[in-house]
mmCIF file of N, CA and C in Angstrom:
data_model
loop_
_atom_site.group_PDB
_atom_site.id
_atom_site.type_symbol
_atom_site.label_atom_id
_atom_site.label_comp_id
_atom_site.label_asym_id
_atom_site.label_seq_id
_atom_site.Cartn_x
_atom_site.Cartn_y
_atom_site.Cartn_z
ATOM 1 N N UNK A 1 7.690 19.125 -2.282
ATOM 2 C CA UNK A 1 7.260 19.591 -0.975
ATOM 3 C C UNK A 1 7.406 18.447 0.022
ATOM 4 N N UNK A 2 7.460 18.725 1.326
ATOM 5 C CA UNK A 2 8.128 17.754 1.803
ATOM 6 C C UNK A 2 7.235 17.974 3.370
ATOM 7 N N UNK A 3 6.402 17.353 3.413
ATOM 8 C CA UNK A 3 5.567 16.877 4.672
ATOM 9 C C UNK A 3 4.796 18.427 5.407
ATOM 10 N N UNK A 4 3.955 18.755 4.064
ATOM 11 C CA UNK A 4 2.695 20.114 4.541
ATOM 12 C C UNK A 4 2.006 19.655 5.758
ATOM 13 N N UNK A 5 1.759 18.696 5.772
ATOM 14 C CA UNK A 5 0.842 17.958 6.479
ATOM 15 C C UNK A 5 1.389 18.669 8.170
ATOM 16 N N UNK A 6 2.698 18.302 8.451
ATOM 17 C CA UNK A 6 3.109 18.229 9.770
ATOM 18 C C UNK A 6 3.661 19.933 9.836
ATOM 19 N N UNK A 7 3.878 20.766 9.343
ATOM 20 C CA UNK A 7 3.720 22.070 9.337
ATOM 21 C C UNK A 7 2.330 22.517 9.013
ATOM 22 N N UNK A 8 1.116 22.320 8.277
ATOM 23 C CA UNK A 8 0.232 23.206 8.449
ATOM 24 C C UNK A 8 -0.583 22.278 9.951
ATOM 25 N N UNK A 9 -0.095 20.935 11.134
ATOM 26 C CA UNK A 9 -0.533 20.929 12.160
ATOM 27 C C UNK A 9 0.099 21.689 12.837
ATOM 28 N N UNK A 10 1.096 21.580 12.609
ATOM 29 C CA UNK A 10 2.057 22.581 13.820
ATOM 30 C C UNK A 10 1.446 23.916 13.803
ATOM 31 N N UNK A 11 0.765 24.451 13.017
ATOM 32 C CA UNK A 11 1.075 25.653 12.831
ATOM 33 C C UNK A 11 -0.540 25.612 13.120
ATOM 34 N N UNK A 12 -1.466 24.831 13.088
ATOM 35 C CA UNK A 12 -2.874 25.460 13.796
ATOM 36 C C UNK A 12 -2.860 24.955 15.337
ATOM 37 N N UNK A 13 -1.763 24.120 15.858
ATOM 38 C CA UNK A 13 -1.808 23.860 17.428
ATOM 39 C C UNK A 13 -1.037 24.880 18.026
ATOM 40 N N UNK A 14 0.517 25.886 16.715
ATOM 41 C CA UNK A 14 0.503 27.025 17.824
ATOM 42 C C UNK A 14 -0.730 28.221 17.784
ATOM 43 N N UNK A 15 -1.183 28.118 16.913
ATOM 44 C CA UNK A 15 -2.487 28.934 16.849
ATOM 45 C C UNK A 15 -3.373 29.131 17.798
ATOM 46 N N UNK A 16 -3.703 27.465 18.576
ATOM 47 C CA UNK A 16 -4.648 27.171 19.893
ATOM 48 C C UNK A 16 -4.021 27.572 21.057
ATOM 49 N N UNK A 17 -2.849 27.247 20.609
ATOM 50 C CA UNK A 17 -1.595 27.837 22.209
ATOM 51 C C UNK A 17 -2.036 29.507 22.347
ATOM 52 N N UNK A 18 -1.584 30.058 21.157
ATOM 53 C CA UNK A 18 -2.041 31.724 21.313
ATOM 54 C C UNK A 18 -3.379 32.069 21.806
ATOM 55 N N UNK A 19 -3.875 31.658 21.301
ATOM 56 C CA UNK A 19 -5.448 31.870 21.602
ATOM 57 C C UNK A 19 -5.624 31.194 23.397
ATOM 58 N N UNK A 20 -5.056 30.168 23.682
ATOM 59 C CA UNK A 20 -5.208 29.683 25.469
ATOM 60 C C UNK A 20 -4.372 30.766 25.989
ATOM 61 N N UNK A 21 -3.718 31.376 25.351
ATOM 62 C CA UNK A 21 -2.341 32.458 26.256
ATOM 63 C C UNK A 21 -3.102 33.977 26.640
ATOM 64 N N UNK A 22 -4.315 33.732 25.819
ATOM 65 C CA UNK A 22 -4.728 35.661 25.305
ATOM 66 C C UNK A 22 -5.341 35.420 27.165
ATOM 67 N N UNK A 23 -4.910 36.877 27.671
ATOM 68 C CA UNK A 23 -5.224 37.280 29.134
ATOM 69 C C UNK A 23 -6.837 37.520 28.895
ATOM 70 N N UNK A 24 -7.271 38.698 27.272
ATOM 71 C CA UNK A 24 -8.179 39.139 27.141
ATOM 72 C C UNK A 24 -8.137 40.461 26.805
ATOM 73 N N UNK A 25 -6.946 41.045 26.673
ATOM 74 C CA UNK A 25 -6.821 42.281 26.686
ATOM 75 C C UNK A 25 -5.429 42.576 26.133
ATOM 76 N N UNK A 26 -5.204 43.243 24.765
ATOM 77 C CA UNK A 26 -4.160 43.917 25.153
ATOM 78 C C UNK A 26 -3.050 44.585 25.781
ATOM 79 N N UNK A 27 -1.852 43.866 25.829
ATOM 80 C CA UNK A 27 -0.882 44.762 26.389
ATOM 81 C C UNK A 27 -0.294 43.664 27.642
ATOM 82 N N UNK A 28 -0.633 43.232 27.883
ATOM 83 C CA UNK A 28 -0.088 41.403 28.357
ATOM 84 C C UNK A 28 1.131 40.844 28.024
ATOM 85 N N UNK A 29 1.631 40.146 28.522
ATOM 86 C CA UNK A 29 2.922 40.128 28.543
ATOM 87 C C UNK A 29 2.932 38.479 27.351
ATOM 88 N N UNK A 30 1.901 38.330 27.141
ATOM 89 C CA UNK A 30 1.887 37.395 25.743
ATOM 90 C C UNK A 30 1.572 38.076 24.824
ATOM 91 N N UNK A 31 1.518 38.997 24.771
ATOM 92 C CA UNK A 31 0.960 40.138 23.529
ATOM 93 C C UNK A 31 1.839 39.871 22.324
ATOM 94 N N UNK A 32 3.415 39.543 22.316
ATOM 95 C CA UNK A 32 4.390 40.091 20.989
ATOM 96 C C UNK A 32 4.015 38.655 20.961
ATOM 97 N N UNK A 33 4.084 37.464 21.685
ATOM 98 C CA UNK A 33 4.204 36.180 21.708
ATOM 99 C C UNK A 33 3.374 35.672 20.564
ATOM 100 N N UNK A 34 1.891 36.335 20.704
ATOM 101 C CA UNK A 34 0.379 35.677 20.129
ATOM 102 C C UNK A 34 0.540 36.491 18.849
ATOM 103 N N UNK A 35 1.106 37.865 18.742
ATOM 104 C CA UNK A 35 1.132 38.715 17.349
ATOM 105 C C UNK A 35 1.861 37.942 16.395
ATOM 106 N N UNK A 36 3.371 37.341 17.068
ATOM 107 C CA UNK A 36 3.985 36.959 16.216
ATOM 108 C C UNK A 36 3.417 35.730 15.652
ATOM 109 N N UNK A 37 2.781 34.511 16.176
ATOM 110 C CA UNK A 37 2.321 33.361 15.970
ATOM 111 C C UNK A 37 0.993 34.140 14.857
ATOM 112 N N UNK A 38 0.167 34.971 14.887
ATOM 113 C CA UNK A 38 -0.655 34.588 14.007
ATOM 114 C C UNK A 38 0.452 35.538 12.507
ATOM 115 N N UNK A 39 1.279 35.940 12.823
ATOM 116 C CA UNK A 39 1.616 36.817 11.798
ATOM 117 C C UNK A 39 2.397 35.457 10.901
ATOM 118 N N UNK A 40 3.179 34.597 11.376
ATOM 119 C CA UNK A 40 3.370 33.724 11.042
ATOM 120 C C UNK A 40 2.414 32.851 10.734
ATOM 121 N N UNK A 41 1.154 32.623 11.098
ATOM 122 C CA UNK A 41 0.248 31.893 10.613
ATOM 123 C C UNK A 41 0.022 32.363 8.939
ATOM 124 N N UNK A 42 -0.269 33.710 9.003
ATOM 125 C CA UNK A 42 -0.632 34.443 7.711
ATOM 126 C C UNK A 42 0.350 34.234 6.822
ATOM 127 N N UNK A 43 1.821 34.160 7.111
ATOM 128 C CA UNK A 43 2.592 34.220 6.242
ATOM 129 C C UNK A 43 2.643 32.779 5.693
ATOM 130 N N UNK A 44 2.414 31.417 6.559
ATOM 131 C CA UNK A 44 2.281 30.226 6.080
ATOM 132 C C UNK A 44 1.156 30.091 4.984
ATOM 133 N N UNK A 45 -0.159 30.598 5.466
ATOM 134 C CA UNK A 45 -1.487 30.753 4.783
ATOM 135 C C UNK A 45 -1.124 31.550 3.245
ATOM 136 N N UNK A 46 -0.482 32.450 3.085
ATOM 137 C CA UNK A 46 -0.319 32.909 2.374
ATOM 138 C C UNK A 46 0.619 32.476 1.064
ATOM 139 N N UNK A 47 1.958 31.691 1.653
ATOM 140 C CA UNK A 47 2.232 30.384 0.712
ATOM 141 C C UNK A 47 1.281 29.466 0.152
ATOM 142 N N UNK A 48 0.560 28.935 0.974
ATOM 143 C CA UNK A 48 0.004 27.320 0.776
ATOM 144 C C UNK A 48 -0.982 28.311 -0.671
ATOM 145 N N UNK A 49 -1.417 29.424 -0.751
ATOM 146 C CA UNK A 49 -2.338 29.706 -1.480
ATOM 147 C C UNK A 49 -1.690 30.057 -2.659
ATOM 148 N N UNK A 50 -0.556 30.282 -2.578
ATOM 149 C CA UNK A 50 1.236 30.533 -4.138
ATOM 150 C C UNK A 50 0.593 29.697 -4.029
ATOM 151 N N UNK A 51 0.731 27.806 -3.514
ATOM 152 C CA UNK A 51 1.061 27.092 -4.000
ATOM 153 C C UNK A 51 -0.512 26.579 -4.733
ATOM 154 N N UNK A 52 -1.338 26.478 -4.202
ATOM 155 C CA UNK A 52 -2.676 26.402 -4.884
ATOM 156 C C UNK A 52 -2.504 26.922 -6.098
ATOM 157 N N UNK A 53 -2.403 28.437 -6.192
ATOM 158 C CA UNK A 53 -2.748 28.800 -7.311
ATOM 159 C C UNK A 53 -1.796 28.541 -8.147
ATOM 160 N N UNK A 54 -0.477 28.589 -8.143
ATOM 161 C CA UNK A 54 0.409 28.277 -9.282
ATOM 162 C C UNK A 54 -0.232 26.827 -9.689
ATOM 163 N N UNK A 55 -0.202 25.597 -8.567
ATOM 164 C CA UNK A 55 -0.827 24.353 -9.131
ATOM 165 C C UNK A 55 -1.630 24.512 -10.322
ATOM 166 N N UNK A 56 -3.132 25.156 -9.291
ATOM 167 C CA UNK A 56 -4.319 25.537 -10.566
ATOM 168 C C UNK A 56 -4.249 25.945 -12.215
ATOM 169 N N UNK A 57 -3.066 27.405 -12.313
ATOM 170 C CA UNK A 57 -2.729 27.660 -13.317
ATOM 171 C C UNK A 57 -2.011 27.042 -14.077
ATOM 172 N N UNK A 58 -1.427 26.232 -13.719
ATOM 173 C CA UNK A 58 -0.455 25.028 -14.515
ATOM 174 C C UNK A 58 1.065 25.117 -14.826
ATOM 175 N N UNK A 59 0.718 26.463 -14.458
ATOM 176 C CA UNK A 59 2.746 27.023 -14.497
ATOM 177 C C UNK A 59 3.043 26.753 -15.286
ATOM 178 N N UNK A 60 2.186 27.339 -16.413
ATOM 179 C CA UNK A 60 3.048 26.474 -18.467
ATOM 180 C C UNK A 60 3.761 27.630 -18.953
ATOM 181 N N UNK A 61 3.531 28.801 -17.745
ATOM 182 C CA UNK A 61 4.716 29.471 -18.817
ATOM 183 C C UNK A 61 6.179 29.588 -18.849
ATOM 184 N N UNK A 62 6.582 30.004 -19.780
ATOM 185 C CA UNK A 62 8.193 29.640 -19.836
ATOM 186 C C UNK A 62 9.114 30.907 -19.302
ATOM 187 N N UNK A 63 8.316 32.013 -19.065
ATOM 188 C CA UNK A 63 8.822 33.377 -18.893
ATOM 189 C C UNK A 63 9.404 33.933 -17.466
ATOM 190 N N UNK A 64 10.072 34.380 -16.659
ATOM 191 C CA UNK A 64 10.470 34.894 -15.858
ATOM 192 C C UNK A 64 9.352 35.803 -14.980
ATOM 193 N N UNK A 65 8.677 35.839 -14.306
ATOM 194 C CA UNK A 65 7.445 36.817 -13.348
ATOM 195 C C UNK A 65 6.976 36.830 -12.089
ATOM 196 N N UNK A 66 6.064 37.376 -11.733
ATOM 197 C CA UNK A 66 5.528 37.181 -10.275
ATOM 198 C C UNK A 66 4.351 36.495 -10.320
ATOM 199 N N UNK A 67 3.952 36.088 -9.092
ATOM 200 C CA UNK A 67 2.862 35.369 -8.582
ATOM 201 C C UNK A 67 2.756 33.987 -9.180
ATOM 202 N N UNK A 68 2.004 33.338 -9.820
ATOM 203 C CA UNK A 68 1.873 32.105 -9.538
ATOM 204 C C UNK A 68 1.655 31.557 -11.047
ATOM 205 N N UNK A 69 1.930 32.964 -11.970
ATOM 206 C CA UNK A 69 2.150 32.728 -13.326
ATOM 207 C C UNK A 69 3.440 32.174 -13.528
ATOM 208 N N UNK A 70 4.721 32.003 -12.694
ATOM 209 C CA UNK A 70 5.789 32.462 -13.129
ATOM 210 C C UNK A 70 5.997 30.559 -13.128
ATOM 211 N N UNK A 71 7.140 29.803 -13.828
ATOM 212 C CA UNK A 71 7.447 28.575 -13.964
ATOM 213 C C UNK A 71 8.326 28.009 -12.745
ATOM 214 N N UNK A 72 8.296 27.814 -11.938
ATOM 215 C CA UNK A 72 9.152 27.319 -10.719
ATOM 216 C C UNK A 72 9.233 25.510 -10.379
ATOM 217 N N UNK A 73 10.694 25.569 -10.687
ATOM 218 C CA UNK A 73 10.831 24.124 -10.523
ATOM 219 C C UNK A 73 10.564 23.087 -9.520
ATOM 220 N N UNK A 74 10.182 22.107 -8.898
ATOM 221 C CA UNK A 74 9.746 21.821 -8.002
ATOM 222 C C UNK A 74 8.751 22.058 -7.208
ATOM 223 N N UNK A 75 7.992 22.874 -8.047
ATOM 224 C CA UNK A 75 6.546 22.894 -7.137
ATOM 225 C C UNK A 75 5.540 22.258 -8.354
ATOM 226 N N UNK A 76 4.576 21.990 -7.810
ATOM 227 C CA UNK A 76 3.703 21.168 -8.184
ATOM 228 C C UNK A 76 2.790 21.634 -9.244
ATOM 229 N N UNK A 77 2.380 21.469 -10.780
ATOM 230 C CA UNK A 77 2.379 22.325 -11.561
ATOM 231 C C UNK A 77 0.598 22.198 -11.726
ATOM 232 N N UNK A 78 0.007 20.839 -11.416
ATOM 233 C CA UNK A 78 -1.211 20.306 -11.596
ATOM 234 C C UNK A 78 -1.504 19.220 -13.213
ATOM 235 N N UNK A 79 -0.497 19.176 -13.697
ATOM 236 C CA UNK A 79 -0.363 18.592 -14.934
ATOM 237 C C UNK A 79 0.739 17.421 -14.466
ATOM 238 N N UNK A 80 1.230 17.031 -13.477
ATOM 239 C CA UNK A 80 2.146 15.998 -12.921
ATOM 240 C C UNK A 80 1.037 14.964 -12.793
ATOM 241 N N UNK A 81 1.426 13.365 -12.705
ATOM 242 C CA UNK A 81 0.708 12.643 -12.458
ATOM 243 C C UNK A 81 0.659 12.478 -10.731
ATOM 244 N N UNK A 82 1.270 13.252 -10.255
ATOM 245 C CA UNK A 82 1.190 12.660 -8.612
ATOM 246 C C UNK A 82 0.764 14.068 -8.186
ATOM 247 N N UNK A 83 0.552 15.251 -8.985
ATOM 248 C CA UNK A 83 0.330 16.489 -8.933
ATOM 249 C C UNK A 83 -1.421 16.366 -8.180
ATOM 250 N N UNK A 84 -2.160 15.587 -8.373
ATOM 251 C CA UNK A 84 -3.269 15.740 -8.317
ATOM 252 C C UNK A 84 -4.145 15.563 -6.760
ATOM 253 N N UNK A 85 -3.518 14.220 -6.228
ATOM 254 C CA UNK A 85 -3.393 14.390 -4.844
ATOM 255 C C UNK A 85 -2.515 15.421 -3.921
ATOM 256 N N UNK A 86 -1.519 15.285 -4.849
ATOM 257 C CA UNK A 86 -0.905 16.934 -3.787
ATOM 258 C C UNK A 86 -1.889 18.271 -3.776
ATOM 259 N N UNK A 87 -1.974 18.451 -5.056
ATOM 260 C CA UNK A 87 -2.667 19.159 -4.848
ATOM 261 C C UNK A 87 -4.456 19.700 -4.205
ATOM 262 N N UNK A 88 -4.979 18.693 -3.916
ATOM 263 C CA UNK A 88 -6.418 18.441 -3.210
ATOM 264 C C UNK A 88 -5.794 18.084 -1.982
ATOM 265 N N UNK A 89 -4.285 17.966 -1.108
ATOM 266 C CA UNK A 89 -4.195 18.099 0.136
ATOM 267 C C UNK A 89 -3.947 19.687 0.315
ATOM 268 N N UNK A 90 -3.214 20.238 -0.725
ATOM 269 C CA UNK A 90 -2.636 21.349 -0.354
ATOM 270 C C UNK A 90 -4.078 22.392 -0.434
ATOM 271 N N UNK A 91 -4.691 22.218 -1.087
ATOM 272 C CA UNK A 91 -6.819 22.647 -1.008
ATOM 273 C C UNK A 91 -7.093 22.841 0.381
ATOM 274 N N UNK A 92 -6.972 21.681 0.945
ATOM 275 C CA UNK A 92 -7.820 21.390 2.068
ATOM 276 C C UNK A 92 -6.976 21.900 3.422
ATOM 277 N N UNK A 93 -5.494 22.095 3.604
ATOM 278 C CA UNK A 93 -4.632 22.373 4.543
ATOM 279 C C UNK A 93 -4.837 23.878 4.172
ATOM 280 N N UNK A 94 -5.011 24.686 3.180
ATOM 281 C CA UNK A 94 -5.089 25.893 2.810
ATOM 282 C C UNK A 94 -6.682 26.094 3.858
ATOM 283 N N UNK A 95 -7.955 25.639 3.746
ATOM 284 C CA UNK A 95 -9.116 25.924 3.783
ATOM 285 C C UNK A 95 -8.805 25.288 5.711
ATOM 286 N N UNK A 96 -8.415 24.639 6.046
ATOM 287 C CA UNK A 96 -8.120 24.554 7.482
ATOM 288 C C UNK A 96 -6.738 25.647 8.466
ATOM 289 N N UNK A 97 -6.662 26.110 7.186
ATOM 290 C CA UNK A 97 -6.169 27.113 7.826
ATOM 291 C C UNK A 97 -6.890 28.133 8.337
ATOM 292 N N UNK A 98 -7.384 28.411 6.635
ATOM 293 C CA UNK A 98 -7.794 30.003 6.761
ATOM 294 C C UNK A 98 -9.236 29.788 7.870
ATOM 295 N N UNK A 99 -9.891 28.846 7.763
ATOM 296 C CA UNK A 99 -10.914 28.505 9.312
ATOM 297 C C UNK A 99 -10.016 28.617 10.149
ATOM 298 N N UNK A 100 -9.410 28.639 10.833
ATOM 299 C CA UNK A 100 -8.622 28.899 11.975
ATOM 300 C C UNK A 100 -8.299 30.090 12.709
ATOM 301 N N UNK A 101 -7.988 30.664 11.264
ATOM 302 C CA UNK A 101 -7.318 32.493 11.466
ATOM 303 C C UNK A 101 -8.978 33.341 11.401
ATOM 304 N N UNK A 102 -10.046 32.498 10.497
ATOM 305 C CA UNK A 102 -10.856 33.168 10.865
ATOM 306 C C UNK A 102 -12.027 33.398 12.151
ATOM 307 N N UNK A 103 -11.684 32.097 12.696
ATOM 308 C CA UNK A 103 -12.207 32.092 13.886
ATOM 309 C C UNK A 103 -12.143 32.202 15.054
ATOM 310 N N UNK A 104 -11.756 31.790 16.032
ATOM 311 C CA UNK A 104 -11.178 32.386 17.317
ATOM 312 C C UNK A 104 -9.910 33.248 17.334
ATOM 313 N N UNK A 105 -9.090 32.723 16.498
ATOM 314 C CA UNK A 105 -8.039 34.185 16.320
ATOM 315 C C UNK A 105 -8.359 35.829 15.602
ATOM 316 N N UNK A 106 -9.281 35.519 14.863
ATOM 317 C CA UNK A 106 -9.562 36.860 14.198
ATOM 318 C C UNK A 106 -10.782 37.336 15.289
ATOM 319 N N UNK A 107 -11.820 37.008 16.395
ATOM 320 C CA UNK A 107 -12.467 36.948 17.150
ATOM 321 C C UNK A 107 -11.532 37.379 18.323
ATOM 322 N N UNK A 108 -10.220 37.170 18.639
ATOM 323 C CA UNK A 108 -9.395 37.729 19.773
ATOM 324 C C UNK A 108 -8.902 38.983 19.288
ATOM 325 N N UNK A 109 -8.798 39.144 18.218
ATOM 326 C CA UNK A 109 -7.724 40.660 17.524
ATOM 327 C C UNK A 109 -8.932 41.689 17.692
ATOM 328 N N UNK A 110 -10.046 41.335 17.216
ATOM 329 C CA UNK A 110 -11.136 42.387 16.710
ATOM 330 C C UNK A 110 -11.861 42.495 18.458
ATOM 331 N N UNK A 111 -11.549 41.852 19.035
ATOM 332 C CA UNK A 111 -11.887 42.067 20.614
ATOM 333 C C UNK A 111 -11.036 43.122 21.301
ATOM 334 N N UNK A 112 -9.376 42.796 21.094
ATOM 335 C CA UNK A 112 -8.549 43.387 21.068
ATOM 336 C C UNK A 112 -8.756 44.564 20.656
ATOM 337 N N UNK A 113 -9.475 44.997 19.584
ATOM 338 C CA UNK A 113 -9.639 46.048 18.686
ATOM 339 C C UNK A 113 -10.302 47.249 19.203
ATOM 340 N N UNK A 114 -11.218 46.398 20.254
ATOM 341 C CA UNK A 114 -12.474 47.684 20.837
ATOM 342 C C UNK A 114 -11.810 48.429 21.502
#
């Protein structure tokens, strides 16, 4: 993996951008702008947590599958010796995410919502 660090910032400062852009209301001409940024947020959030959990599970198996059972080369298995700090950053960039999406952005959608 190659510098989480500077993609999961990028990706909670466009988060703050969306959230300074919201008019307050639906239907605004930042509307596709702010949808697409958190939809992309989710889809980042939603990796970093593959990558957690495959870490966690140890990826010992040898078999062909989905989710985070399956053996994939180059990701971080949690049984590596350098596996261990990667993985307690990739923890904590996961958990500063999902605070992010859950707070003022999920607070603009469900406003949005009424």
């Amino acid at each position: 993996l190659h510098s989480p660090r500077v993609v999961l910032d990028s990706m909670i400062l466009l988060l703050k951008v969306a959230v300074d852009k919201d008019s307050g209301r639906p239907g605004s001409a930042n509307e596709g702008l702010i949808l697409y940024l958190i939809r992309l947020a989710v889809r980042v959030e939603s990796y970093l947590l593959f990558l957690v959990n495959h870490a966690c599970r140890g990826a010992y198996l040898e078999r062909a599958g989905a989710l985070w059972e399956a053996k994939v080369r180059g990701l971080p298995t949690g049984d590596g010796e350098n596996d261990g700090p990667l993985l307690d950053q990739l923890q904590q960039m996961h958990h500063e995410l999902r605070e992010a999406l859950q707070g003022k952005v999920s607070d603009m959608l469900l406003y949005w919502a009424k």
